[in-house]
Amino acid sequence: MAITLRCLKELGDVMLQFDRISLQEETEVLRAEVRRFLDCHRAHFEHPNSDFSTGHDPAFSRKLGEQGWIGMTWPKAYGGSESSFFERYVITEEVLAAGAPVSAHWIADRQSGPLLLRFGTDAQKDFYLPQITRGEAYFSIGMSEPDTGSDLASVRTTADKDGDNYRINGTKIWTTDAHRNDYIICLVRTAPQTENRHAGLSQIIVDLRNDGVDVRPIANMAGGEDFNEVVFDDVVVPADRIVGDPGNGWEQVTSELSYERSGPERFLSAFRVFVELVRACGPAPAPHQAAAIGRIAASIMTMRRMSISVAGMLENQKDASVEAALVKELGNNFEKLLPEIARMALPSGVEQSLYRRTYEETMLLSPSFTLRGGTREILRGVIARGLGLR
Amino acid sequence: MDTRQLIVDTATKIFSDHVDKTLLDAAERGKFPDALWQLVVANGFHQLGSQDSGTDEADLFAFLTVCGQFAVPLPLAETLLANRWLGADDTLASIGLAADTRVNEVLWGRSAARVLGVRSGSDEVLVSVVPIVVTESTNMGGEPTDEVELGDPVIINVSPDPYAQLALTRLNLMAGCLQAQLDLGIQFATERSQFGRTISKFQAIQHSLAIVAAEVAAAKRAADAAVDAFHDPRFVLEVAAAKSRVGEAVGIVAEQVHQVHGAMGFTHEHRLHHFSRRTWAWRDAWGNEFEWQEKLGRHLANLGADEVWDFIATRN
Ligand SMILES: Cc1cc2nc3c(=O)[nH]c(=O)nc-3n(C[C@H](O)[C@H](O)[C@H](O)COP(=O)(O)OP(=O)(O)OC[C@H]3O[C@@H](n4cnc5c(N)ncnc54)[C@H](O)[C@@H]3O)c2cc1C
């Protein structure tokens, strides 16, 4: 039976659905397989971190590709295995829970590939998708700009048609791994802005290594250099790098977002803190420690089931944008709460070296959890629209 | 349409026609809603999930979610479980927390023909057909809750864990009751105007209700998962997880929805408090969040750090 939020009839029957789905036997066979694989490749993550954006390891990504675990829902012709979204779900949650280094291929697998599959030309699909499924081509997201954050339609980077080419000018910012990845899909203006702010936007693929873009790493507060400023100064790319129809960029960008928002990476970022908390508390925890452990587990179990429900919607090609926003809202807030619960469960000053290191690393990353992929405030707006309030 | 949906739809129709503010107020003053009880019996709802009823426990708990949505002022959770455990009859039953033969917080104990006593961590249930009411009182949800002495008790054994089954009734009632609070919040926000527009147009109000929607969705998914685990060896632990998660939602939902309602929601005249007070009472009944979190946490600590993920990801 569907779980339905039955809102008022006058508002036109708002339904938010989180179907009760339990994973099938096949996915569990796959789970055992991926666990064996991870066990054999622990050397790639001696210091595990469940945040999908930490750990850029091309060698590890290629190994996952060899297993057929990247782009696995895609057609066989492109190196996929036409697996279900549930199978993909199992792979993603297992690699995250283990804290494996997945950031190299993550964006390509999660959204760039599906975008190309849906809107790309045959030539684009033939060229990029097999490289992605092999774990060899890594993509960045070129949406944000210095003056464009939440208000994505205000992008100013332009791509002007120039014979058989496009000439790109402008600056993208906060671009995760642009200094390590191969390609960036940029949201650009291909026609001047009119009354309709969403018209005249397009998505275009730029080669980060060969097209002459200027990539400048930006240090973050956690001490890492993961995101970048990417400057386009008359960068010329062939016209066939446009994804989909010129002018269709807005629709495409918004369709990427359900893929981006509902996955297990939206509630597992702090998971290793939980694991180390359990270790530090030992087999006979004090009551408040046991309660902290139980509280965290209870939340994760619930969000995981909601996320699987959304995987079911994607599998059935249903529009999951509101449900995905709901999972991200709950998940990101929880990822921030987890270290807060953990720290109160362990006496300070006690040397819990692995716990402390994991906790500190996650705490320092935590401000980003409710920003990346759409801020909490923007997501609440999406949910409110789903409720018929705006 | 499947049976469960039919049950849910019929119950929704009957309760929306018959459970109104007047009835709720009268029940909270201690007047037993006899006509409503007769309707429940006439429709066979009191036997849902009992042997030979052609329905199962999932139907029973789906029905309780509807009861929660309307704050139905009858001990239906208790009567349904008693009928399931003892075999169905048409009388009212209730269940309380047992300390010996003295049983506390028995919902409508004064009106029950059979009263049962359940203890945490025991599969033994005390049953009395000659219950004696010791003191009558009311919980913060406005539900009549009595202290009862069990006359001539007999012991039966119940599986799965009876205390967890009672907790499961509460979390399904809460899931429905939280839904009702969301509905009321949306309704009020789209009707009330200030500064020349409905307050639903203010971003602060939209965000409050978005938070509520997320909590309600989580509560419902958690409650369903616990029901789905009814025959699973992990049943008690799944109830633990769900009682924790749904209980957490209660505080957030009631707080936000009351804030959205302004002073009107603080009046006795408005319906909202029937729902918010009940969820405040139910999150404490049959184990609060801490009690269940500790139980689940002990189990996980015992499994060890490297096994917690497997526990979370195990299919059920
Ligand atoms: C670690 C990290 C990695 C990232 N990686 C990428 C990447 O790879 N590619 C990419 O394109 N971008 C990336 N981003 C950028 C991210 O998408 C933006 O941070 C996000 O869209 C918000 O934009 P902003 O930071 O400019 O904040 P702003 O939009 O300026 O917002 C500032 C604050 O105002 C609030 N606010 C804004 N508008 C509204 C409104 N209408 N109503 C209410 N509140 C509002 C926001 O919620 C926020 O709290 C990354 C960000 C982080 C932190």
Short mmCIF file of C-alpha atoms in Angstrom, two decimals, chain A residues 113-282:
data_model
loop_
_atom_site.label_atom_id
_atom_site.label_comp_id
_atom_site.label_asym_id
_atom_site.label_seq_id
_atom_site.Cartn_x
_atom_site.Cartn_y
_atom_site.Cartn_z
CA GLY A 113 25.68 10.01 -17.62
CA PRO A 114 21.89 9.89 -17.13
CA LEU A 115 21.70 13.41 -18.55
CA LEU A 116 23.58 12.40 -21.69
CA LEU A 117 21.57 9.24 -21.97
CA ARG A 118 18.35 11.19 -21.93
CA PHE A 119 19.24 14.29 -23.93
CA GLY A 120 22.58 13.64 -25.63
CA THR A 121 23.19 12.92 -29.32
CA ASP A 122 24.11 9.40 -30.42
CA ALA A 123 27.66 10.54 -31.04
CA GLN A 124 27.89 11.96 -27.50
CA LYS A 125 26.50 8.78 -25.99
CA ASP A 126 28.88 6.62 -28.01
CA PHE A 127 31.84 8.73 -27.01
CA TYR A 128 31.29 9.52 -23.34
CA LEU A 129 29.17 6.76 -21.83
CA PRO A 130 31.53 3.81 -22.38
CA GLN A 131 34.38 5.82 -20.83
CA ILE A 132 32.19 6.56 -17.84
CA THR A 133 31.12 2.96 -17.29
CA ARG A 134 34.76 1.86 -17.47
CA GLY A 135 35.47 4.29 -14.64
CA GLU A 136 37.76 6.37 -16.82
CA ALA A 137 35.91 9.62 -17.49
CA TYR A 138 35.07 11.95 -14.62
CA PHE A 139 32.63 14.84 -14.78
CA SER A 140 32.13 18.07 -12.86
CA ILE A 141 28.98 20.15 -12.50
CA GLY A 142 29.23 23.67 -13.88
CA MET A 143 26.20 25.40 -12.45
CA SER A 144 27.21 27.90 -9.76
CA GLU A 145 28.91 31.19 -10.56
CA PRO A 146 30.25 34.03 -8.43
CA ASP A 147 26.92 35.86 -8.70
CA THR A 148 24.74 32.80 -9.20
CA GLY A 149 24.01 30.48 -6.31
CA SER A 150 20.50 29.41 -5.48
CA ASP A 151 19.09 31.56 -8.24
CA LEU A 152 20.45 29.30 -10.92
CA ALA A 153 18.58 30.91 -13.80
CA SER A 154 20.72 34.01 -13.34
CA VAL A 155 23.86 32.41 -14.82
CA ARG A 156 25.93 34.81 -16.89
CA THR A 157 28.46 32.57 -18.56
CA THR A 158 27.79 32.81 -22.28
CA ALA A 159 28.39 30.45 -25.18
CA ASP A 160 28.14 32.27 -28.48
CA LYS A 161 27.82 30.46 -31.76
CA ASP A 162 30.78 31.13 -33.97
CA GLY A 163 30.63 29.12 -37.17
CA ASP A 164 30.92 25.45 -36.20
CA ASN A 165 32.00 26.36 -32.70
CA TYR A 166 30.83 27.92 -29.48
CA ARG A 167 32.91 30.59 -27.79
CA ILE A 168 32.53 30.44 -24.00
CA ASN A 169 33.14 33.34 -21.60
CA GLY A 170 32.49 33.55 -17.89
CA THR A 171 33.35 31.98 -14.55
CA LYS A 172 32.03 28.94 -12.74
CA ILE A 173 32.72 28.49 -9.05
CA TRP A 174 32.61 25.87 -6.27
CA THR A 175 33.15 23.33 -9.00
CA THR A 176 33.99 20.14 -7.15
CA ASP A 177 37.05 18.31 -8.51
CA ALA A 178 37.39 20.41 -11.66
CA HIS A 179 41.15 20.19 -11.11
CA ARG A 180 40.98 16.38 -11.07
CA ASN A 181 38.20 15.57 -13.49
CA ASP A 182 38.06 15.31 -17.27
CA TYR A 183 34.90 17.14 -18.28
CA ILE A 184 32.51 19.73 -17.02
CA ILE A 185 28.92 20.18 -18.14
CA CYS A 186 28.22 23.89 -17.91
CA LEU A 187 24.94 25.70 -17.77
CA VAL A 188 25.41 28.66 -20.08
CA ARG A 189 23.42 31.35 -21.77
CA THR A 190 23.26 30.76 -25.55
CA ALA A 191 20.70 33.50 -26.20
CA PRO A 192 20.30 36.86 -24.48
CA GLN A 193 18.01 37.00 -21.47
CA THR A 194 14.37 37.80 -22.21
CA GLU A 195 11.26 38.08 -20.05
CA ASN A 196 11.34 34.31 -19.65
CA ARG A 197 14.46 33.84 -17.51
CA HIS A 198 14.49 30.11 -18.19
CA ALA A 199 14.71 30.50 -21.96
CA GLY A 200 18.02 30.75 -23.81
CA LEU A 201 19.93 28.48 -21.42
CA SER A 202 21.87 25.47 -22.67
CA GLN A 203 24.20 22.81 -21.35
CA ILE A 204 27.57 22.33 -22.98
CA ILE A 205 30.41 19.88 -22.39
CA VAL A 206 33.89 21.28 -21.94
CA ASP A 207 37.07 19.24 -21.79
CA LEU A 208 38.82 20.36 -18.62
CA ARG A 209 42.22 19.17 -19.77
CA ASN A 210 42.33 20.17 -23.42
CA ASP A 211 40.03 23.12 -24.08
CA GLY A 212 42.14 25.78 -22.40
CA VAL A 213 40.05 26.51 -19.32
CA ASP A 214 41.73 28.00 -16.30
CA VAL A 215 41.07 25.94 -13.15
CA ARG A 216 41.99 27.48 -9.81
CA PRO A 217 41.54 25.38 -6.66
CA ILE A 218 39.90 27.01 -3.65
CA ALA A 219 40.90 25.84 -0.18
CA ASN A 220 37.98 24.93 2.05
CA MET A 221 37.67 25.36 5.82
CA ALA A 222 38.34 21.66 6.39
CA GLY A 223 41.83 22.08 4.95
CA GLY A 224 41.06 20.41 1.64
CA GLU A 225 41.27 21.72 -1.91
CA ASP A 226 38.30 20.08 -3.54
CA PHE A 227 36.34 22.83 -5.21
CA ASN A 228 37.51 25.35 -7.76
CA GLU A 229 37.03 28.49 -9.69
CA VAL A 230 36.85 27.68 -13.40
CA VAL A 231 37.49 30.56 -15.76
CA PHE A 232 36.47 30.58 -19.41
CA ASP A 233 38.21 33.24 -21.43
CA ASP A 234 37.19 32.79 -25.05
CA VAL A 235 37.25 29.03 -24.74
CA VAL A 236 36.31 27.55 -28.10
CA VAL A 237 34.57 24.19 -28.31
CA PRO A 238 32.91 22.45 -31.26
CA ALA A 239 29.17 23.03 -31.63
CA ASP A 240 28.42 19.35 -31.18
CA ARG A 241 29.28 19.64 -27.49
CA ILE A 242 25.86 21.12 -26.77
CA VAL A 243 23.75 18.62 -24.82
CA GLY A 244 20.20 18.41 -26.12
CA ASP A 245 18.60 21.24 -27.98
CA PRO A 246 20.08 24.69 -27.55
CA GLY A 247 17.71 26.59 -25.26
CA ASN A 248 16.54 23.47 -23.45
CA GLY A 249 19.10 23.85 -20.64
CA TRP A 250 16.69 24.77 -17.88
CA GLU A 251 14.50 21.72 -18.31
CA GLN A 252 17.57 19.51 -18.43
CA VAL A 253 19.16 20.98 -15.34
CA THR A 254 16.00 20.56 -13.29
CA SER A 255 15.60 16.96 -14.45
CA GLU A 256 19.09 16.19 -13.12
CA LEU A 257 18.06 17.18 -9.67
CA SER A 258 15.89 14.19 -8.68
CA TYR A 259 18.89 11.99 -9.36
CA GLU A 260 21.05 14.34 -7.38
CA ARG A 261 18.86 14.65 -4.33
CA SER A 262 17.49 11.36 -3.12
CA GLY A 263 20.39 8.94 -2.96
CA PRO A 264 22.05 7.46 0.13
CA GLU A 265 24.80 10.09 -0.11
CA ARG A 266 22.24 12.49 1.35
CA PHE A 267 22.08 10.78 4.73
CA LEU A 268 25.24 8.70 5.00
CA SER A 269 27.92 11.43 4.85
CA ALA A 270 28.56 11.16 8.59
CA PHE A 271 28.12 7.39 8.79
CA ARG A 272 31.70 6.54 9.76
CA VAL A 273 31.35 8.73 12.85
CA PHE A 274 28.55 6.41 13.91
CA VAL A 275 30.69 3.32 13.34
CA GLU A 276 33.53 4.77 15.39
CA LEU A 277 31.11 5.88 18.09
CA VAL A 278 29.88 2.30 18.46
CA ARG A 279 33.47 1.09 18.61
CA ALA A 280 34.45 3.67 21.20
CA CYS A 281 31.44 2.87 23.40
CA GLY A 282 32.31 -0.82 23.47
#
